Amino acid sequence: MKSRLLVVAAALALAAPLAQPASAAAVQLAPPNISLANVKAHLSQLQSIASGNGGNRAHGRPGYLASANYVKAQLDAAGFQTTLQSFTYNGATGYNVIADWPGGDPDDILMVGAHLDSVTAGPGINDNGSGSASILETALEVSRQALQPTKHLRFAWWGAEELGLRGSQFYVGNLSATDRAKIKGYLNFDMVGSPNAGYFVYDGDNSDGVGSGPGPAGSAELERTLQDYFASIGVPTRGTDFDGRSDYGPFISRGIPAGGTFTGAEGIKSSAQAQLWGGTAGQAFDPCYHRSCDTTSNINDTALDRNADAAAYAVWTLGTAVPPTTVWSDDFETATGWTANPGGTDTATTGLWERGDPEATTSSGTKQVGTTASGVNDLVTGRLAGAAAGDHDVDGGTTSIQSPPITLPASGVLRVSFSWYLAHGSNSSSSDFFRVKVVGSTTSTVFQQLGAASDRDGAWGSSTADISSFAGQTVRLLVEAADASGASLVEAGVDDVKVTRQ
């Protein structure tokens, strides 16, 4: 009874100062500094709930429903439109807490989520009270600042993640195709206060070239936004793969862009990671992962504070952004005047850039991707397959292709974005490459991926680069690929090139 009274008292105290959306008078665009003390107060309440309910907050246990009711009470008091969505798994009732902030474009939804359940072995304060508390306090700050976003903001706390993403699967699976299409991005925060913390951002653009490939189109922007925040505070980040272990899984499986942060679970911190971030090499990022010791003592305050601020930065930056206007685009479904070998200096003898419908090739995995990022055609290095994977790949040096002239506006933030892949065999090296350049009064390389002496399979990724320094100029995009290290297996592709102005 004492722990329940503490929960209610804290809920009233934390909720009281929040502004109601009806009285909002101005839009607050500057991302806030989320109060670490408030985030930790939520963690203390989740710990009290677990302590008063058998030591955990697991699916089907009273501690989980009490946790969901605590979160919902906070959001109700703050003016959110909340729903306690029930589902059944393993004969027990589970709950998702869904909270919508009034306003914003209902056809352009930014969703932010974290799983609220623990395992049965412990209270789950880092896994995942940390993510749940961070996005709860971010949501409450939305209310305090009476934010008027351009996107519609929706926050979610998932049930039964520990049993296989059951809550988020239920939610996404029960949306109509129309409602799923309205969700333009999903940000996931799972374990963001690990005591031996790393700073990982989900690899939306597949720039790491490992694991399951990129997220759906738009994931690169979510990744870049979070990377920008950590760069602004001088904290280096590393990519983490979409390996299906958290609640982004049901979203990306249905084509919804996703991103988020993670500070590590049972994986062991390497010496290089300890040099990068501090902490102890040779020990788990979270030694109490899925154990009874995952309590409020199992939190790195610095990591928790930084990740809560990163969540808020992403919500404010993405949620209040004015949609960009398209200056120029090409999906390669029709010929628009790209010129192969524009400088007359190419040396490649096969695998020359061309627009066409590519044929798939494989050699220890996919090399030429037989499906485009959209439509039927793309730019590809030799679209035919041949009898063997190396029949039409890049050989003999460099192949290039250049866009028609693009007249850029004289002002605004200008960006070029595109889908791409580079694939190569283990006989490649860093002499091989895929590059995109902007050619104007000067020439600038805006993207480069080098080869390596390891197998890299072809998978569509996406990239965006700021080209504002070329404002007011007429420019061309120059795309290059090279097999410059001998007879290595190299393939590349480009699709959906777009220049936008913010």
XYZ file of C-alpha atoms in Angstrom:
502
model
C 0.000 0.000 0.000
C 2.842 2.407 0.805
C 4.433 1.918 -2.615
C 1.092 2.518 -4.346
C 0.590 5.778 -2.437
C 4.063 6.888 -3.483
C 3.189 6.199 -7.109
C -0.015 8.241 -6.955
C 1.649 11.127 -5.112
C 4.518 11.265 -7.596
C 2.122 11.147 -10.518
C 0.202 14.143 -9.226
C 3.355 16.080 -8.395
C 4.968 15.523 -11.784
C 1.798 16.142 -13.770
C 0.618 19.324 -12.021
C 2.676 22.012 -13.777
C 1.914 20.851 -17.315
C 0.176 23.180 -19.757
C -2.893 22.034 -21.647
C -2.780 22.023 -25.446
C -5.906 24.164 -25.719
C -4.040 27.123 -24.229
C -1.024 26.806 -26.528
C -0.064 30.220 -27.863
C 3.262 29.696 -29.586
C 5.415 27.069 -31.178
C 8.613 26.194 -29.316
C 11.173 25.048 -31.859
C 14.370 24.808 -29.786
C 14.843 21.241 -28.502
C 14.689 21.213 -24.683
C 17.092 19.844 -22.124
C 15.179 16.979 -20.532
C 15.429 16.927 -16.746
C 17.487 13.957 -15.575
C 15.903 14.306 -12.129
C 12.438 13.898 -13.628
C 13.469 10.877 -15.681
C 14.964 9.267 -12.588
C 11.798 10.053 -10.627
C 9.868 7.945 -13.151
C 12.436 5.169 -12.724
C 11.967 5.314 -8.956
C 8.231 4.864 -9.423
C 8.747 1.880 -11.722
C 11.103 0.390 -9.130
C 8.479 0.924 -6.405
C 5.843 -0.710 -8.581
C 8.068 -3.754 -9.136
C 9.008 -3.974 -5.450
C 5.342 -3.929 -4.473
C 4.352 -6.537 -7.049
C 6.632 -9.531 -6.736
C 9.836 -7.860 -7.913
C 8.998 -7.455 -11.600
C 6.835 -5.696 -14.162
C 6.435 -8.606 -16.580
C 3.635 -9.371 -19.039
C 0.521 -10.694 -17.330
C 1.796 -9.760 -13.862
C 0.245 -7.026 -11.689
C 3.425 -4.976 -11.860
C 2.999 -4.481 -15.582
C -0.564 -3.182 -15.427
C 0.439 -0.872 -12.561
C 3.281 0.447 -14.741
C 0.921 1.038 -17.658
C -1.568 2.823 -15.411
C 1.209 5.030 -14.018
C 2.318 6.092 -17.491
C -1.260 6.646 -18.651
C -2.082 8.798 -15.610
C 0.879 11.055 -16.336
C -0.177 11.491 -19.953
C -3.864 11.997 -19.185
C -2.974 14.828 -16.803
C -0.764 16.379 -19.483
C -3.508 16.629 -22.087
C -2.671 13.641 -24.284
C -5.369 11.508 -25.858
C -4.495 8.109 -24.410
C -5.575 4.552 -25.020
C -4.817 1.412 -23.052
C -4.813 -1.147 -25.874
C -5.257 -4.717 -24.637
C -4.086 -7.924 -26.290
C -3.700 -11.526 -25.215
C -0.541 -13.608 -25.248
C 0.197 -16.907 -23.488
C -3.221 -16.783 -21.890
C -2.547 -13.442 -20.189
C -3.757 -9.937 -20.989
C -1.143 -7.419 -22.037
C -1.385 -3.701 -22.650
C 0.078 -1.038 -24.899
C -0.204 2.592 -23.839
C -0.801 4.778 -26.913
C -0.742 8.558 -26.479
C -1.522 11.138 -29.163
C -0.655 14.820 -28.799
C -3.456 16.908 -30.317
C -2.599 18.691 -33.551
C -0.140 18.224 -36.364
C -0.784 16.656 -39.737
C -2.818 13.468 -39.145
C -1.438 12.041 -42.387
C 2.183 12.610 -41.304
C 2.754 10.856 -37.980
C 6.029 10.698 -36.063
C 5.851 7.850 -33.574
C 8.139 7.379 -30.549
C 8.151 4.144 -28.566
C 9.737 2.032 -25.843
C 8.792 -1.267 -24.270
C 7.466 -1.003 -20.736
C 7.622 -4.628 -19.593
C 10.427 -6.350 -17.700
C 11.397 -9.992 -17.566
C 10.109 -11.994 -14.610
C 13.590 -12.115 -13.061
C 13.751 -8.458 -12.066
C 12.287 -4.948 -12.130
C 13.761 -4.037 -15.531
C 14.912 -0.515 -14.728
C 17.474 -0.244 -17.500
C 15.623 -2.797 -19.659
C 13.487 -0.940 -20.329
C 12.478 1.510 -17.660
C 15.219 3.750 -19.037
C 13.676 4.101 -22.488
C 10.143 4.262 -21.103
C 11.010 7.015 -18.631
C 12.982 8.991 -21.208
C 10.174 9.152 -23.746
C 7.589 9.750 -20.991
C 9.459 12.822 -19.824
C 9.896 13.922 -23.449
C 6.127 13.642 -23.936
C 5.486 15.626 -20.766
C 7.871 18.328 -21.995
C 5.855 18.504 -25.220
C 2.902 19.420 -23.012
C 4.799 21.870 -20.799
C 5.976 23.773 -23.849
C 2.574 23.514 -25.561
C 4.370 22.317 -28.675
C 2.577 22.839 -31.980
C 4.320 20.356 -34.277
C 3.873 20.124 -38.024
C 3.773 16.333 -37.721
C 1.287 14.534 -35.543
C 3.099 13.123 -32.490
C 2.242 9.690 -31.124
C 4.028 8.025 -28.209
C 3.770 4.332 -27.325
C 4.783 2.056 -24.464
C 4.745 -1.574 -25.555
C 3.777 -4.666 -23.615
C 5.306 -8.158 -23.854
C 8.388 -7.100 -25.805
C 10.397 -9.552 -23.735
C 8.243 -12.390 -25.086
C 8.871 -11.580 -28.742
C 7.704 -8.015 -29.493
C 4.112 -9.095 -28.891
C 2.648 -5.683 -28.060
C 4.166 -3.783 -30.965
C 3.330 -6.655 -33.339
C -0.279 -6.500 -32.211
C -0.427 -2.739 -32.669
C 1.134 -2.596 -36.121
C -0.608 -5.741 -37.314
C -4.028 -4.343 -36.441
C -3.559 -1.047 -38.257
C -5.227 -0.729 -41.631
C -2.949 -0.222 -44.625
C -4.139 3.399 -44.736
C -3.283 4.023 -41.089
C 0.118 2.338 -41.414
C 0.914 4.589 -44.376
C 0.317 7.663 -42.217
C 3.216 6.720 -39.903
C 6.211 8.331 -41.606
C 8.759 7.411 -38.941
C 9.173 5.366 -35.753
C 11.848 6.077 -33.126
C 12.677 3.298 -30.637
C 14.460 3.744 -27.296
C 15.373 0.463 -25.622
C 18.024 0.287 -22.866
C 19.411 3.827 -22.895
C 21.068 3.904 -19.463
C 23.375 0.877 -19.463
C 25.981 1.141 -16.684
C 28.924 0.342 -19.000
C 27.336 2.337 -21.785
C 28.023 2.523 -25.480
C 26.380 5.045 -27.775
C 24.704 3.200 -30.608
C 22.335 4.565 -33.264
C 20.363 2.217 -35.493
C 22.035 1.990 -38.904
C 19.201 3.229 -41.071
C 21.273 3.729 -44.224
C 23.334 0.512 -43.988
C 26.554 2.536 -44.044
C 28.119 -0.175 -41.883
C 27.453 -2.723 -44.620
C 26.808 -5.566 -42.179
C 23.833 -7.525 -40.953
C 20.302 -7.178 -42.246
C 20.695 -4.146 -44.498
C 19.133 -0.676 -44.335
C 15.804 0.293 -42.890
C 12.944 1.417 -45.131
C 13.391 4.676 -47.038
C 13.426 7.524 -44.528
C 15.385 5.568 -41.903
C 18.594 7.341 -42.907
C 17.063 10.697 -41.953
C 16.126 9.381 -38.499
C 19.649 8.045 -38.029
C 21.223 11.303 -39.172
C 19.056 13.377 -36.814
C 20.180 11.367 -33.792
C 23.792 11.411 -34.964
C 23.577 15.203 -35.295
C 22.524 15.499 -31.660
C 25.383 13.391 -30.330
C 27.839 15.212 -32.594
C 26.602 18.513 -31.144
C 27.649 17.394 -27.649
C 30.904 15.810 -28.795
C 29.897 12.176 -28.241
C 30.900 9.750 -31.016
C 28.355 7.127 -32.044
C 28.521 3.812 -33.811
C 25.878 1.992 -35.829
C 23.845 -0.906 -34.524
C 22.075 -3.295 -36.855
C 18.328 -3.767 -37.264
C 18.681 -7.292 -35.874
C 15.018 -7.646 -34.892
C 15.544 -7.627 -31.125
C 13.355 -4.630 -30.324
C 10.066 -2.991 -31.227
C 11.219 -1.339 -34.432
C 10.899 -4.838 -35.980
C 7.150 -4.820 -36.757
C 7.468 -1.307 -38.208
C 10.328 -1.950 -40.615
C 8.760 -5.249 -41.690
C 5.873 -3.197 -43.069
C 7.992 -0.538 -44.712
C 7.832 2.133 -41.998
C 11.121 4.044 -41.509
C 12.703 3.486 -38.110
C 15.576 4.638 -35.941
C 16.570 5.014 -32.324
C 19.333 4.645 -29.757
C 20.731 1.833 -27.626
C 23.482 1.730 -24.984
C 24.149 -2.015 -25.051
C 22.869 -5.184 -23.419
C 24.725 -8.436 -22.716
C 27.345 -7.782 -25.403
C 30.929 -7.255 -24.240
C 32.535 -3.832 -24.556
C 35.729 -4.023 -26.592
C 38.969 -2.225 -25.857
C 38.344 0.073 -28.809
C 34.873 0.897 -27.493
C 36.247 1.587 -24.021
C 38.768 3.990 -25.535
C 35.975 5.662 -27.478
C 33.411 5.977 -24.689
C 35.100 5.124 -21.413
C 33.901 2.338 -19.180
C 35.403 -1.115 -18.758
C 36.611 -3.281 -21.615
C 35.888 -6.992 -21.355
C 32.662 -6.488 -19.411
C 29.053 -6.416 -20.589
C 27.452 -3.091 -21.421
C 24.804 -4.124 -18.880
C 26.055 -6.798 -16.442
C 22.543 -6.961 -14.929
C 20.780 -7.643 -18.229
C 17.656 -9.740 -17.493
C 18.701 -10.192 -13.865
C 17.283 -9.208 -10.492
C 20.007 -6.571 -10.097
C 18.505 -4.443 -12.914
C 17.357 -1.865 -10.368
C 17.710 1.903 -10.041
C 21.347 1.212 -9.056
C 21.926 -0.231 -12.528
C 21.795 3.104 -14.388
C 24.510 5.282 -15.897
C 23.156 8.785 -15.266
C 25.275 10.385 -17.983
C 24.104 7.950 -20.648
C 20.491 8.240 -19.497
C 20.635 12.048 -19.590
C 22.208 12.149 -23.049
C 19.763 9.679 -24.547
C 16.720 11.403 -23.074
C 17.970 14.665 -24.585
C 18.566 12.854 -27.890
C 14.956 11.643 -27.893
C 13.693 15.171 -27.311
C 16.036 16.579 -29.958
C 14.639 14.130 -32.500
C 11.025 14.869 -31.566
C 11.512 18.637 -31.811
C 13.711 18.546 -34.906
C 11.614 16.090 -36.901
C 8.238 16.941 -35.436
C 8.389 20.676 -36.157
C 10.199 20.527 -39.512
C 8.535 22.146 -42.499
C 8.393 19.560 -45.304
C 11.067 20.290 -47.924
C 10.233 21.250 -51.481
C 11.629 19.213 -54.349
C 13.989 21.139 -56.631
C 14.819 18.244 -58.972
C 14.361 14.477 -58.982
C 14.915 11.419 -61.137
C 13.596 7.890 -60.589
C 15.081 6.686 -63.917
C 11.785 5.400 -65.244
C 12.343 7.582 -68.314
C 15.538 8.881 -69.901
C 16.307 12.405 -68.686
C 19.702 13.033 -70.231
C 22.352 11.424 -68.064
C 25.708 11.209 -69.886
C 28.020 8.220 -69.526
C 31.780 8.895 -69.430
C 31.238 12.682 -69.533
C 34.912 13.521 -69.267
C 36.044 10.913 -71.770
C 38.509 9.543 -69.216
C 36.825 6.319 -68.036
C 38.999 3.216 -68.075
C 36.531 0.453 -67.162
C 36.031 -2.113 -69.933
C 32.876 -3.775 -68.578
C 30.191 -2.862 -66.060
C 29.692 0.624 -67.462
C 26.948 2.749 -65.936
C 23.633 2.552 -67.765
C 19.949 3.148 -67.103
C 17.964 -0.065 -67.230
C 16.122 -2.945 -65.603
C 18.849 -4.831 -63.715
C 19.255 -8.604 -63.636
C 20.243 -10.212 -60.346
C 23.651 -11.825 -59.841
C 24.946 -13.792 -56.880
C 28.376 -14.845 -55.666
C 28.554 -15.674 -51.945
C 25.396 -13.570 -51.697
C 23.706 -10.882 -53.788
C 26.041 -8.801 -55.912
C 23.971 -7.067 -58.611
C 20.606 -6.307 -57.043
C 17.849 -7.434 -59.380
C 15.199 -5.190 -57.835
C 15.243 -1.399 -57.969
C 14.550 0.908 -55.038
C 11.381 1.922 -56.897
C 9.845 1.316 -60.286
C 11.537 -0.791 -62.964
C 14.734 1.058 -63.897
C 17.742 2.403 -62.053
C 21.323 3.360 -62.819
C 23.378 0.171 -62.690
C 26.898 -0.932 -63.553
C 26.105 -3.337 -66.396
C 22.482 -4.410 -66.045
C 22.894 -7.940 -67.485
C 23.593 -11.026 -65.398
C 25.466 -13.311 -67.793
C 26.460 -16.877 -67.029
C 28.556 -15.857 -64.018
C 28.440 -12.986 -61.505
C 31.630 -11.473 -62.928
C 30.504 -11.347 -66.564
C 29.170 -7.787 -66.511
C 30.593 -6.325 -63.294
C 32.958 -3.341 -63.252
C 36.388 -4.317 -64.575
C 39.455 -2.391 -65.647
C 39.098 0.863 -63.730
C 36.532 3.654 -63.366
C 33.092 4.124 -64.923
C 31.149 7.384 -64.532
C 27.812 8.938 -65.461
C 26.650 12.541 -65.085
C 23.218 14.093 -64.628
C 21.702 16.820 -66.777
C 22.116 20.394 -65.464
C 20.327 21.178 -62.194
C 19.657 24.840 -61.339
C 19.773 25.322 -57.578
C 17.912 28.045 -55.670
C 20.028 30.864 -54.269
C 18.898 30.348 -50.660
C 17.699 27.721 -48.221
C 19.143 24.444 -47.009
C 19.767 22.291 -50.071
C 20.181 18.530 -49.859
C 20.736 15.730 -52.321
C 19.407 12.278 -51.435
C 19.583 8.973 -53.259
C 19.288 5.218 -52.888
C 22.496 3.280 -53.550
C 24.430 0.086 -53.112
C 27.996 -1.119 -53.553
C 28.658 -4.848 -53.637
C 31.990 -6.620 -53.914
C 33.709 -9.922 -53.278
C 36.462 -10.626 -50.774
C 38.986 -9.939 -53.548
C 38.181 -6.216 -53.361
C 40.220 -3.522 -51.608
C 39.972 0.129 -50.575
C 41.102 1.073 -54.091
C 37.612 0.144 -55.298
C 34.836 2.649 -54.648
C 31.403 4.117 -55.230
C 31.241 7.934 -55.225
C 28.787 10.745 -55.778
C 30.114 14.214 -56.590
C 28.548 17.616 -57.173
C 30.147 19.486 -60.058
C 29.643 23.248 -60.146
C 32.147 26.086 -59.896
C 34.025 23.579 -57.755
C 33.721 19.809 -57.421
C 32.852 18.189 -54.101
C 32.565 14.511 -53.164
C 29.353 14.281 -51.132
C 29.360 10.501 -50.654
C 31.955 7.752 -50.822
C 31.940 4.067 -49.994
C 35.229 2.212 -50.358
C 35.714 -1.453 -51.036
C 37.439 -3.833 -48.634
C 38.994 -7.294 -48.621
C 35.756 -8.834 -47.374
C 32.480 -9.877 -48.952
C 29.863 -7.112 -49.147
C 26.470 -8.106 -50.485
C 24.304 -5.712 -52.461
C 21.453 -4.130 -50.490
C 19.747 -0.821 -51.129
C 20.689 1.888 -48.669
C 20.024 5.613 -48.712
C 22.091 8.711 -48.142
C 21.571 12.462 -47.861
C 24.159 15.226 -48.161
C 24.017 18.984 -47.644
C 24.893 20.828 -50.853
C 23.948 24.344 -49.690
C 27.447 25.586 -50.607
C 26.366 25.291 -54.269
C 23.283 27.529 -53.812
C 22.551 29.680 -56.839
C 24.680 27.574 -59.185
C 23.800 25.241 -62.029
C 25.381 21.921 -61.111
C 25.587 18.324 -62.256
C 25.737 15.147 -60.214
C 28.583 12.808 -61.109
C 28.312 9.145 -60.097
C 31.419 6.951 -60.221
C 32.280 3.319 -59.519
C 35.655 1.656 -59.820
C 37.366 -1.696 -59.827
C 40.825 -0.235 -59.399
C 42.626 -3.015 -57.535
C 42.761 -5.758 -60.146
C 40.116 -8.201 -61.250
C 37.824 -7.934 -58.242
C 34.058 -8.394 -58.302
C 32.396 -4.945 -58.054
C 28.761 -3.936 -58.690
C 26.882 -0.717 -57.881
C 23.463 0.873 -58.334
C 21.713 4.217 -57.856
C 18.015 5.084 -57.756
C 15.582 7.813 -56.689
C 17.897 10.824 -56.782
C 16.338 13.974 -55.368
C 17.450 17.538 -54.604
C 15.349 19.366 -52.009
C 15.200 22.793 -50.405
C 14.242 23.287 -46.750
